[in-house]
Coordinates of C-alpha atoms and ligand atoms in Angstrom, one line a residue:
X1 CA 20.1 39.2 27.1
X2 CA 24.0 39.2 27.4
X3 CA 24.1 38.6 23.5
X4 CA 21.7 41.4 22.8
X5 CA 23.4 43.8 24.7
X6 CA 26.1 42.7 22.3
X7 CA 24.2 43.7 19.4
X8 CA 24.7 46.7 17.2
X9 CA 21.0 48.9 17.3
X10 CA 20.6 48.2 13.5
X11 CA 21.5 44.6 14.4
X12 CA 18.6 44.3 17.6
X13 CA 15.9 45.6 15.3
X14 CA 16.3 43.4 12.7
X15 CA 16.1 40.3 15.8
X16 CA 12.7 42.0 16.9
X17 CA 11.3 42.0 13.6
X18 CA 13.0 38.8 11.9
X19 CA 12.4 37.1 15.3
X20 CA 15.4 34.7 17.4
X21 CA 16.5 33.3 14.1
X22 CA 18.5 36.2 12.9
X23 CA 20.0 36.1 16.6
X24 CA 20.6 32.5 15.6
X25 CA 22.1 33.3 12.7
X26 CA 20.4 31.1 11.0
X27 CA 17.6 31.3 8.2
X28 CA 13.9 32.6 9.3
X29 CA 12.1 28.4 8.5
X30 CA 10.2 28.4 5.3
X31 CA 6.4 29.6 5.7
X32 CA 3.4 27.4 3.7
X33 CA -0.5 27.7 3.7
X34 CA -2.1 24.8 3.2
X35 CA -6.1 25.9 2.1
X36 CA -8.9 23.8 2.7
X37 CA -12.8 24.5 1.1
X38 CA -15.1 21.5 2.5
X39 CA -16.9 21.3 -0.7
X40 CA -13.9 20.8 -3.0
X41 CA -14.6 16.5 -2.7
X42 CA -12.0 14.8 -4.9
X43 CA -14.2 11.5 -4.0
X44 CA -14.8 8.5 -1.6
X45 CA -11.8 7.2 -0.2
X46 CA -12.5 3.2 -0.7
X47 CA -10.8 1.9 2.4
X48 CA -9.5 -0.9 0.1
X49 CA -6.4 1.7 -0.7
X50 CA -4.9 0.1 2.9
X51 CA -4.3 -3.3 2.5
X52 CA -1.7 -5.9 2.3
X53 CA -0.4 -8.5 0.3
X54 CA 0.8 -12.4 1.7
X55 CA 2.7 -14.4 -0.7
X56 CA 4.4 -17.6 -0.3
X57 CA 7.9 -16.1 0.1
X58 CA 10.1 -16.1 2.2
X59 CA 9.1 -15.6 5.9
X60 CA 5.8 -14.2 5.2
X61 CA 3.5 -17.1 5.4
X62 CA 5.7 -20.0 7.0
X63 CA 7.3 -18.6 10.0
X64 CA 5.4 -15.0 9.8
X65 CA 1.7 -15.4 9.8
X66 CA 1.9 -19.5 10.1
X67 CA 4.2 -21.2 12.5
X68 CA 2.4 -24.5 13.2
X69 CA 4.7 -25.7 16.2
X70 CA 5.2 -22.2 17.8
X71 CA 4.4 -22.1 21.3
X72 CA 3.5 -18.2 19.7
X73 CA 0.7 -19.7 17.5
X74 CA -2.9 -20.8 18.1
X75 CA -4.0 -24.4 17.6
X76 CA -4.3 -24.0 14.0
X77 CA -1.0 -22.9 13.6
X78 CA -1.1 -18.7 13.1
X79 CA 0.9 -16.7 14.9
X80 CA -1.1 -14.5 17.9
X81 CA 1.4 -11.8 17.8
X82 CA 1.3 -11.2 14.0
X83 CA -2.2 -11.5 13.8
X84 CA -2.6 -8.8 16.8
X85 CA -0.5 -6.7 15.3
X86 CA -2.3 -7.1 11.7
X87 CA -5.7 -6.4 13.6
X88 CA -4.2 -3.0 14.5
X89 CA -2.5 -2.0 11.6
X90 CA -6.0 -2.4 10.0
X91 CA -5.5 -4.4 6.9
X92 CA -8.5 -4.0 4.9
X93 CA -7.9 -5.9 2.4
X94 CA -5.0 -9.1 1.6
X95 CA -4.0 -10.3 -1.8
X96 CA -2.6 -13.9 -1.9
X97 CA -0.8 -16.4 -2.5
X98 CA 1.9 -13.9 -4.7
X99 CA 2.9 -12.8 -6.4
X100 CA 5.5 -14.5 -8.9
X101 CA 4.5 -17.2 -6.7
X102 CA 0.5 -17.2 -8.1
X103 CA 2.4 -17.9 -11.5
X104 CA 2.9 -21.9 -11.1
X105 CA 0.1 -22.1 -7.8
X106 CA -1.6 -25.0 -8.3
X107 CA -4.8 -24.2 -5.7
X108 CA -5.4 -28.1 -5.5
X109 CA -2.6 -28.9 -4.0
X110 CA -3.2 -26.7 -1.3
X111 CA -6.8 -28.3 0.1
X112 CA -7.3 -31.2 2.3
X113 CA -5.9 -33.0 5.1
X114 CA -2.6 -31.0 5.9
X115 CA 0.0 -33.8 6.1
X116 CA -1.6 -35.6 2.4
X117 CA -0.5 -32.5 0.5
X118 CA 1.9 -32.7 -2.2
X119 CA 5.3 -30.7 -1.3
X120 CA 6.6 -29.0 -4.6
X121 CA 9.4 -27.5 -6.1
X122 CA 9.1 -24.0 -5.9
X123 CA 10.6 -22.4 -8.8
X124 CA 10.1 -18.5 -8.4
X125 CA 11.7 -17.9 -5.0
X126 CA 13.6 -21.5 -5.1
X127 CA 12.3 -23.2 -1.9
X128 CA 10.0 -26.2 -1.5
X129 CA 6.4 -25.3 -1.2
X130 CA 4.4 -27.7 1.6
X131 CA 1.0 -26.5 0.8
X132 CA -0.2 -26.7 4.3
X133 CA -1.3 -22.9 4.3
X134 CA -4.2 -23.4 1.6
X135 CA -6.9 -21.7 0.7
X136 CA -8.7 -22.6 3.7
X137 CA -6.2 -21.5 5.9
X138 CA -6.1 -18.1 4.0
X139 CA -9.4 -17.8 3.6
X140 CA -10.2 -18.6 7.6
X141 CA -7.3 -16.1 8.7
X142 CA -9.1 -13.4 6.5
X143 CA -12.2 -13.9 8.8
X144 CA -10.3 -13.9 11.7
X145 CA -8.5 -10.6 10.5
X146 CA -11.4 -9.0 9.8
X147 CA -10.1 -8.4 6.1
X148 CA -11.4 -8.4 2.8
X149 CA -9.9 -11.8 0.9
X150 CA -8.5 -10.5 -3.2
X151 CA -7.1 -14.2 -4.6
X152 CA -4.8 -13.6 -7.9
X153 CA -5.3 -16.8 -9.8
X154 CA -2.7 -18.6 -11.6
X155 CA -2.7 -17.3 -15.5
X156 CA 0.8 -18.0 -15.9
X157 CA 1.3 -22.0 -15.8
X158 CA -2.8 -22.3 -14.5
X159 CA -5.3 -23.4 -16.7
X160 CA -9.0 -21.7 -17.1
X161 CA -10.9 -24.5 -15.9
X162 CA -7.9 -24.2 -12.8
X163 CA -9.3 -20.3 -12.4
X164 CA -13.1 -21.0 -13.0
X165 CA -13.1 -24.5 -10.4
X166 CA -11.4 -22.3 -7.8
X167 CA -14.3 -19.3 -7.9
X168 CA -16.9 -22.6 -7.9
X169 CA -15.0 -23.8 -4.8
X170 CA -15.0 -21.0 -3.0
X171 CA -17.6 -19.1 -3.7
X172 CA -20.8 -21.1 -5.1
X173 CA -24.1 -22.7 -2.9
X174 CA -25.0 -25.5 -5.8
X175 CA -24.5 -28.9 -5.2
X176 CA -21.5 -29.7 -7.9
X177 CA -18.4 -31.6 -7.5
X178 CA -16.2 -28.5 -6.3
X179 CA -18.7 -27.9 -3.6
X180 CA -18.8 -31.3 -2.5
X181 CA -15.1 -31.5 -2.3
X182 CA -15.3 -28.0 -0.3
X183 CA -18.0 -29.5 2.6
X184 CA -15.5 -33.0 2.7
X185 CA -12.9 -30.3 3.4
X186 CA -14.7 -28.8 6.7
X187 CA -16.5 -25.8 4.8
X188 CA -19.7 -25.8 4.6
X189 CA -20.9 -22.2 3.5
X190 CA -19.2 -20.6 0.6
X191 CA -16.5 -17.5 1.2
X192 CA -17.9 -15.5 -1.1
X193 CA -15.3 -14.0 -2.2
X194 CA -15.5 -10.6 -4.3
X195 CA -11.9 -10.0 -5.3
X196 CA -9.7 -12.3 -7.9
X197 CA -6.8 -11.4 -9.5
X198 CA -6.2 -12.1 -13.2
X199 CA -2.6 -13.0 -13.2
X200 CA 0.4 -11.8 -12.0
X201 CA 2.8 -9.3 -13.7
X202 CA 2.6 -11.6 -16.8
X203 CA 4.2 -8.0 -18.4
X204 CA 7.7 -9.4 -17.1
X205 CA 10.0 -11.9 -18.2
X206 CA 11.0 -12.6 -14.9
X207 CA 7.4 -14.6 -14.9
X208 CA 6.8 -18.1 -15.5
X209 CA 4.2 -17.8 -18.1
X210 CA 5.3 -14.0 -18.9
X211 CA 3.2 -13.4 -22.8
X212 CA 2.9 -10.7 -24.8
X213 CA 0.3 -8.0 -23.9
X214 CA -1.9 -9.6 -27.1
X215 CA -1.5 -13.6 -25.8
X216 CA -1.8 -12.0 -22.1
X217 CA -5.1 -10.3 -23.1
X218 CA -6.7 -13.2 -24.9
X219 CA -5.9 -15.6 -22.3
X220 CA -7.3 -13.7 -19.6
X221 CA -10.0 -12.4 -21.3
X222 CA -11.2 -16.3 -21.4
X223 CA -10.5 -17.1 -17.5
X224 CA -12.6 -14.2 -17.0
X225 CA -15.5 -15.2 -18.8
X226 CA -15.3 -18.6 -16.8
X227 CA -14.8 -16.8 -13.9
X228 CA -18.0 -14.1 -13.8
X229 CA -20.1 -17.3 -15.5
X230 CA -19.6 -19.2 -12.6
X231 CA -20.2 -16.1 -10.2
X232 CA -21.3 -12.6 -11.7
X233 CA -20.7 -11.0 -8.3
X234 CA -16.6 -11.3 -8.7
X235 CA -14.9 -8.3 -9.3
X236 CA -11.5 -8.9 -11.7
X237 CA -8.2 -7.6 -11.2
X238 CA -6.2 -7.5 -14.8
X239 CA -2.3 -7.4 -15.0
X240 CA -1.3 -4.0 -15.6
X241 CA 2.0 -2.7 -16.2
X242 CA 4.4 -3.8 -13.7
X243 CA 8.0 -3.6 -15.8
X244 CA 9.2 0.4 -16.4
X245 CA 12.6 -0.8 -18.0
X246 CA 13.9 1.3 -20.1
X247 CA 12.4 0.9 -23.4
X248 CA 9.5 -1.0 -22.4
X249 CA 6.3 0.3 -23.7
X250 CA 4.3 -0.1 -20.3
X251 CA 1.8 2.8 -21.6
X252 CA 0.7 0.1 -24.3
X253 CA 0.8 -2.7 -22.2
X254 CA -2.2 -1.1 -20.2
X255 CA -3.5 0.1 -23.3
X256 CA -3.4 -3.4 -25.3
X257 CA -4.5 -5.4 -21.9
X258 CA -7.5 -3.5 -21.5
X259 CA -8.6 -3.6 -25.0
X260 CA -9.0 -7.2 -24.5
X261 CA -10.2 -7.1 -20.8
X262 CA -12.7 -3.8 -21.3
X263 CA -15.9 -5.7 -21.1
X264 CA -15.0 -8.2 -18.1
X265 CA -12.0 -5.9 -16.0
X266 CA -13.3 -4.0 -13.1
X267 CA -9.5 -2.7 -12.4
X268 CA -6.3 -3.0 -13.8
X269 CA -3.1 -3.6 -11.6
X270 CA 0.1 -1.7 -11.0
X271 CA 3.1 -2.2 -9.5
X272 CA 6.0 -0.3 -8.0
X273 CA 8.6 -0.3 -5.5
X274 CA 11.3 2.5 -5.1
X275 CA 14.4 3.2 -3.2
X276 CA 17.5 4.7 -1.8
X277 CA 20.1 3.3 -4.3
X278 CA 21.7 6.8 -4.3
X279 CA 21.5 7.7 -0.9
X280 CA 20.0 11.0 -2.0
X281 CA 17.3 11.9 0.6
X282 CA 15.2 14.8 -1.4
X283 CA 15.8 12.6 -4.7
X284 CA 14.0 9.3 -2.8
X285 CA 11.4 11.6 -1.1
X286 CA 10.2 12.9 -4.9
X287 CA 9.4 9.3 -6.1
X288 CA 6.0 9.5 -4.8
X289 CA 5.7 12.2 -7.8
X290 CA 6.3 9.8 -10.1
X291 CA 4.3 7.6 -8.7
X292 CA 1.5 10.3 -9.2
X293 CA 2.4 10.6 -13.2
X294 CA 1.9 6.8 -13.5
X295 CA -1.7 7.3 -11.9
X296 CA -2.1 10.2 -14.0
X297 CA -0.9 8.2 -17.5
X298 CA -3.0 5.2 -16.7
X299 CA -5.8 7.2 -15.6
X300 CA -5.9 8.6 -19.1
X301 CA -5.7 5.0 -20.8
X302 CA -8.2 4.1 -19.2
X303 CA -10.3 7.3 -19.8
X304 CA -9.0 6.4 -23.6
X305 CA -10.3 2.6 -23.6
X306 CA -13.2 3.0 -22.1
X307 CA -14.9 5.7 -24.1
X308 CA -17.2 3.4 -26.1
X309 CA -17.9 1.6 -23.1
X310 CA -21.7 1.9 -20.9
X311 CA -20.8 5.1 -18.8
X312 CA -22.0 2.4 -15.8
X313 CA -18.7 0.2 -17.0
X314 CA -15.9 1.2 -14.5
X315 CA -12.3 0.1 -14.1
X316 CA -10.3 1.5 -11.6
X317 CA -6.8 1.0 -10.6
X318 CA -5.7 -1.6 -8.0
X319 CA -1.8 -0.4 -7.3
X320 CA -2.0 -4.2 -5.6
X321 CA 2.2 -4.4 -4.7
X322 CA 4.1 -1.0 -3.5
X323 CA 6.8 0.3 -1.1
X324 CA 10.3 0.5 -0.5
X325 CA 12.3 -2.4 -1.6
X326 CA 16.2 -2.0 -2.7
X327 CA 18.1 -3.7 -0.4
X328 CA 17.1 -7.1 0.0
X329 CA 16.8 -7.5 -4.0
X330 CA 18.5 -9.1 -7.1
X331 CA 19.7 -12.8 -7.6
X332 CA 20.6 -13.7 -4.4
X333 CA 17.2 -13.6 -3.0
X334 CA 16.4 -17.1 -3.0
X335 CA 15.4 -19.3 -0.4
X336 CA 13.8 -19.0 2.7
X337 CA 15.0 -15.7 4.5
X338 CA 15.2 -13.4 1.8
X339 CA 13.5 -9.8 0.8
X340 CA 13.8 -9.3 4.6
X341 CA 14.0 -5.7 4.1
X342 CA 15.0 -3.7 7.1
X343 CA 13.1 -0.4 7.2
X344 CA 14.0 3.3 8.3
X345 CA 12.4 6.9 8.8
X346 CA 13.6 8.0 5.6
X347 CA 11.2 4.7 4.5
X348 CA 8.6 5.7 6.4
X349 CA 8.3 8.9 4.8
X350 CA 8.3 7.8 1.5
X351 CA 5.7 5.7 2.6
X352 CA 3.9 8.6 4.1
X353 CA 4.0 10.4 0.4
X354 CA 2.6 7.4 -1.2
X355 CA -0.3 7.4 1.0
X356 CA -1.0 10.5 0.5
X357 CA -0.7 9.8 -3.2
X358 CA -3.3 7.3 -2.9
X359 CA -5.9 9.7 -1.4
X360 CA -5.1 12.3 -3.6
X361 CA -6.5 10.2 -6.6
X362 CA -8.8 8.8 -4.6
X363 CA -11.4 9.2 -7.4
X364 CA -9.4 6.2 -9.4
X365 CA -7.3 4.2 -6.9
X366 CA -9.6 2.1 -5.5
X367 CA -7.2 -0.4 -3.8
X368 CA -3.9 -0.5 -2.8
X369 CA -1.8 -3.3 -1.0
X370 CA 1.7 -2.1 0.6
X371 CA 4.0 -5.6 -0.4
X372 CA 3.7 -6.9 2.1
X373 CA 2.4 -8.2 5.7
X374 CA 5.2 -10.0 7.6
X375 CA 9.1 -10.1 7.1
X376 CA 8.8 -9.8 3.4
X377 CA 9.5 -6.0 2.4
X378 CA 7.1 -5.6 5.5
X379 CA 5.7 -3.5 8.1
X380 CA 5.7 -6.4 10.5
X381 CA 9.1 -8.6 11.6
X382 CA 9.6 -11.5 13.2
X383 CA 11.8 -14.4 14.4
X384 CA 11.3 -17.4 16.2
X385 CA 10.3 -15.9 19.6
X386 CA 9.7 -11.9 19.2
X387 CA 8.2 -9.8 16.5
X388 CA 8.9 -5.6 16.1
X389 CA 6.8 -3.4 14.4
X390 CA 9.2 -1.8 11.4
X391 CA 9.2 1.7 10.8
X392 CA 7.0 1.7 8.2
X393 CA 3.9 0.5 10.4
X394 CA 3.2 3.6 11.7
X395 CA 2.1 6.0 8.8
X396 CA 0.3 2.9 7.2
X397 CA -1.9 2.3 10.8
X398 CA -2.4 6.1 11.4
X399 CA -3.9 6.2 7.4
X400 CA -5.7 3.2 7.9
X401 CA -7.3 3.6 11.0
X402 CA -8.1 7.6 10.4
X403 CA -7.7 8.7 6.6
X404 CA -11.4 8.1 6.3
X405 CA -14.6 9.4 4.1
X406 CA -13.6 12.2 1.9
X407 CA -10.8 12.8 -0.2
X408 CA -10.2 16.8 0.2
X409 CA -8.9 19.0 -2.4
X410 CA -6.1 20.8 -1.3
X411 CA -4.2 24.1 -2.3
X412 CA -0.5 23.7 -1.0
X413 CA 1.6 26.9 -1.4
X414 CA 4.9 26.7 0.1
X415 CA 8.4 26.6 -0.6
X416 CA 10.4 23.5 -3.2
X417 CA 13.8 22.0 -3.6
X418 CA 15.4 21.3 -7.1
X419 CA 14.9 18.4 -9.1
X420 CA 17.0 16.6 -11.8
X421 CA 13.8 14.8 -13.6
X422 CA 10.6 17.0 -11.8
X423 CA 12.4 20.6 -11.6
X424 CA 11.1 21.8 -8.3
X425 CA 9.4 19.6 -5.7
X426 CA 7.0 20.7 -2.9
X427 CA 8.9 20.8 0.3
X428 CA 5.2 19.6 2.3
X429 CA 3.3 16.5 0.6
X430 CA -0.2 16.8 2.1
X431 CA -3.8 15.1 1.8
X432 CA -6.7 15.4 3.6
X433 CA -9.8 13.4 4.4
X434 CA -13.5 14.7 5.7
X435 CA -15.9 12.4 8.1
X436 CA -18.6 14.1 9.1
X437 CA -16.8 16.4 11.3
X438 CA -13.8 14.3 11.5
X439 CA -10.8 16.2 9.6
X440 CA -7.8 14.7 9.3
X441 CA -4.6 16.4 7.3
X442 CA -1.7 14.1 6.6
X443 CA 1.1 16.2 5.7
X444 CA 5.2 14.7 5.4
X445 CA 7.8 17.7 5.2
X446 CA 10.7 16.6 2.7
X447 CA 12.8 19.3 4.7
X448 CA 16.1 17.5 6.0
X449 CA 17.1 20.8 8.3
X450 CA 14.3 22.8 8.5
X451 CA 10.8 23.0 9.8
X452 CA 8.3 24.5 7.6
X453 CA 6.3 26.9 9.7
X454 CA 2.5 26.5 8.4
X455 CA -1.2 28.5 8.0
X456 CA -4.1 25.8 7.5
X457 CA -6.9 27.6 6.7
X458 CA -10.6 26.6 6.1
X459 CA -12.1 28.2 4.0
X460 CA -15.8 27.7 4.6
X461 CA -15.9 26.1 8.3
X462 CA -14.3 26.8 11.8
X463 CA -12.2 24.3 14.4
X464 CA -13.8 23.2 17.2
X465 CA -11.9 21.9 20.4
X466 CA -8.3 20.6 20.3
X467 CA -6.5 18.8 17.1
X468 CA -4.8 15.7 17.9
X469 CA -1.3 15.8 16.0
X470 CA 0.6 12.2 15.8
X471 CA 3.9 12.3 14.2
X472 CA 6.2 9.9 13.2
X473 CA 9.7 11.1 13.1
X474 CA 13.0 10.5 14.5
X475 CA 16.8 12.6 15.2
X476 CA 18.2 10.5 12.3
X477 CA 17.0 9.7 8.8
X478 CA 18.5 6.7 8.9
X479 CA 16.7 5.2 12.7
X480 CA 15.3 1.6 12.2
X481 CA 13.5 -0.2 14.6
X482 CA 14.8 -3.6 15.6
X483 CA 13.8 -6.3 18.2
X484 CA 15.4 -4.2 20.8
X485 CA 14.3 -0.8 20.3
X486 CA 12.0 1.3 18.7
X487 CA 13.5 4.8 17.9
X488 CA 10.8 5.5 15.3
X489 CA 7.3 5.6 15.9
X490 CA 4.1 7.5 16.6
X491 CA 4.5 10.3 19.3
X492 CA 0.7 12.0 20.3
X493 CA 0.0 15.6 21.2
X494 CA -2.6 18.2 20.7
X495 CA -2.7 21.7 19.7
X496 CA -5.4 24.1 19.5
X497 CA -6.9 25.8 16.4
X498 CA -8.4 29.2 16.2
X499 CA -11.9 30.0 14.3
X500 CA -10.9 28.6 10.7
X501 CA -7.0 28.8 11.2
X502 CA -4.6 26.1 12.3
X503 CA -0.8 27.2 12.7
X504 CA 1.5 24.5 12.9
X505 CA 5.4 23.8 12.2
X506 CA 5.9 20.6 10.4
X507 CA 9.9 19.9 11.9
X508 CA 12.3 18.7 9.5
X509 CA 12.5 15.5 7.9
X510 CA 8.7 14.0 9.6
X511 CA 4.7 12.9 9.1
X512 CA 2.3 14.6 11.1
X513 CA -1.4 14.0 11.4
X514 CA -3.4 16.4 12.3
X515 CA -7.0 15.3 13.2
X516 CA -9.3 18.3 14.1
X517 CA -13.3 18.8 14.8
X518 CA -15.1 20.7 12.8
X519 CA -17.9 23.2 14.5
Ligands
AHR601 O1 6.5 -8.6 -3.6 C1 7.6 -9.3 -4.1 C2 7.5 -9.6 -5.6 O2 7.6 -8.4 -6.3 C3 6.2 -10.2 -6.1 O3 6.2 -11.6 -6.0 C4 6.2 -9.8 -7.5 O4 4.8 -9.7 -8.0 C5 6.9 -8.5 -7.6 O5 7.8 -8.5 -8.6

């Protein structure tokens, strides 16, 4: 009261109009509306978008999700704690074994009594490869997971007989010499496995096997063949468009790759990672928008391929390898602990916006794997005795285990920041998924100061009971996680609704869920 007093008249009325802000002298926090109308579906969102990828790299498989002598593992040799952790962060589906590694994976070598398995040279991370985590061992922790299994077979050094005889093996009930080889092994039953990859970013030359889209389009185009012939129930993953380089016509890549692949493809993989380099937080926080434009491009090439194609003929998009990755990167990462990215909130947002990306075009993304599981760029770290959970867990678990059902068309009205490439970008990224009653709102504010004070409105239905809000936010941009501590992570509370109108303030720099009831 002592300040008011203080005030001129002219001064107080402005304060009762314009609120404590003026008092503040500070700026009244920008206002958005965020509309919702039930009936606006953009489609299913395939639970696939939240999966994870485990190559042989690094710490990811030996020492991450397989550490035979561990007093940490089980008697076959996975660790408890990553695989408890996994179980929660809800993997849906895992792509393995790479990678650049899938590009000279011989899948024979990796079958069979542990200790008679060939060690070899491996030449795209430079380490020695033991084989002891096989396809059995993958294949079993998928089960134990509760995942879906996606194998990317080797079209870079492989062979197509290599590609076919590892669908027979794992997936076929006949009697033939891969089947027999399978039961000697300790498996009766086939897998079954639906997804297989068709290579591996065979677009760069940082490949071993790396072809032209034209040689890369015939070649596969054969292994598929193989590969539905020996079971029609596989769905193919092609090798999109993984290398933006300056100069490189990744448009046509798609474009030539699918030409070849129209009649046998049932998606096309993408690939990106972003990050920091500039240390330019509302710059980093827009790469989700370009994420969106290379959605929207491919979308269109495939919209353009497929035109003469049975309307029943689909191809999605599998964006199968994406997140932040900038630090641990370049020549020096080879070896065994490398691309042991150390994550922070500003990470977790991004990884917040791509999410929502994913819903958003949720009518062609039909998978997605964040690269990847354990200690490689990953949302899970560990050493020889502890493991953390990185900052980057915690949108990816509150998407996978709640962004659910129906992808919801959103309007967003609210205030931008300048751009150098997009002009203005949206201060609030948002999405929303439908469940019955179930509606959840993911939305990240790309404010760094300022909250952004919101009206979420439904346009055809009325909240019923309390919303739960999560958020994931921090006091600094920069917080990371370690073994230690955990200064970023999910903090629960509720809020209430009224009729068809939810007010909430999205504080600076953060990613709130909001999950509500519908009446
Ligand atoms: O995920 C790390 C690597 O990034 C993968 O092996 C490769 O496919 C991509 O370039």
């Amino acid at each position: 009261m002592k300040n008011l007093t203080a005030l001129s008249r002219r001064s107080f009325s402005k304060v009762l109009i314009a609120g404590p802000w003026v008092l503040r002298g500070q700026q009244a926090p920008p206002r958005a509306h965020i509309k919702i109308d039930t009936e606006r579906v953009i489609d299913d969102i395939d639970p696939k978008i939240y999966g994870n990828f485990a190559e042989h790299l690094g710490r990811c498989i030996e020492g991450g999700i397989f550490a035979e002598n561990s007093p940490l593992s089980d008697a076959n040799g996975y660790r408890r704690d990553v695989l408890d952790a996994a179980k929660k962060l809800g993997v849906s589906i895992l792509r393995w074994p790479g990678g650049n590694f899938s590009s000279n994976y011989h899948w024979k070598d990796g079958i069979g009594p542990r200790d008679k398995r060939p060690p070899r040279l491996e030449m795209a991370w430079g380490t020695v490869e033991s084989n002891r985590f096989g396809t059995h061992e993958f294949l079993n922790y998928c089960e134990m997971l509760g995942t879906e299994p996606y194998i990317c077979a080797n079209l870079g050094t492989g062979t197509w007989e290599e590609a076919q005889q590892w669908v027979e093996y794992v997936n076929s009930s006949q009697d033939t010499a891969m089947t027999r080889l399978r039961k000697e092994n300790g498996r009766g039953d086939p897998w079954k496995v639906t997804y297989w990859g068709l290579g591996n970013e065979i677009d760069g030359p940082w490949q071993m096997g790396h072809r032209s889209a034209e040689d890369y389009g015939k070649f596969a185009l054969e292994a598929a063949k193989l590969m539905k012939w020996t079971d029609p129930n596989i769905k193919l993953i092609a090798a999109g468009s993984s290398n933006y380089t300056n100069g490189i016509d990744w448009i046509g890549w798609n474009r030539t790759v699918l030409d070849f692949l129209k009649t046998h493809a049932d998606y096309l993989s993408l690939h990106m990672y972003v990050g920091n380099t500039a240390n330019d937080f509302g710059d980093f926080l827009a790469d989700s928008l370009l994420l969106n434009e290379r959605i929207k491009i491919t979308e269109g090439v495939i919209n353009g391929v497929m035109s003469g194609q049975p309307r029943s003929r689909k191809v999605y998009i599998a964006w199968d390898e994406w997140n932040v990755w900038y630090r641990a990167r370049g020549n020096s990462q080879r070896g065994r602990n490398i691309l042991e990215e150390r994550y922070n909130l500003e990470d977790a947002l991004v990884v917040a916006t791509f999410l929502n990306t994913f819903v958003n075009n949720a009518h062609i993304i039909k998978i997605a794997n964040m690269a990847q599981l354990v200690n490689v760029i990953a949302p899970i770290f560990t050493d020889e005795k502890r493991m953390f959970l990185q900052t980057i867990y915690y949108p990816l678990a509150l998407f996978a285990n709640n962004t659910k059902g129906k992808a919801m068309e959103l309007l967003v009205k609210g205030p931008t920041y300048p751009h150098r490439t997009f002009g203005e970008v949206p201060h609030l990224d948002a999405s929303a998924a439908l469940d019955d009653r179930t509606l959840v709102i993911n939305v990240v504010n790309r404010h760094r100061d300022q909250p952004v004070e919101t009206d979420i409105e439904l346009e055809d239905k009325q909240f019923s009971g309390p919303v739960e809000v999560s958020e994931v936010n921090a006091g600094d941009i920069k917080a990371e996680n370690s073994f230690d501590s955990t200064a970023v992570k999910t903090v629960q509370r509720s809020t209430k609704a009224e009729k068809s109108l939810l007010r909430y303030s999205f504080p600076p720099h953060s990613y709130t869920m909001l999950k509500a009831t519908l009446a």
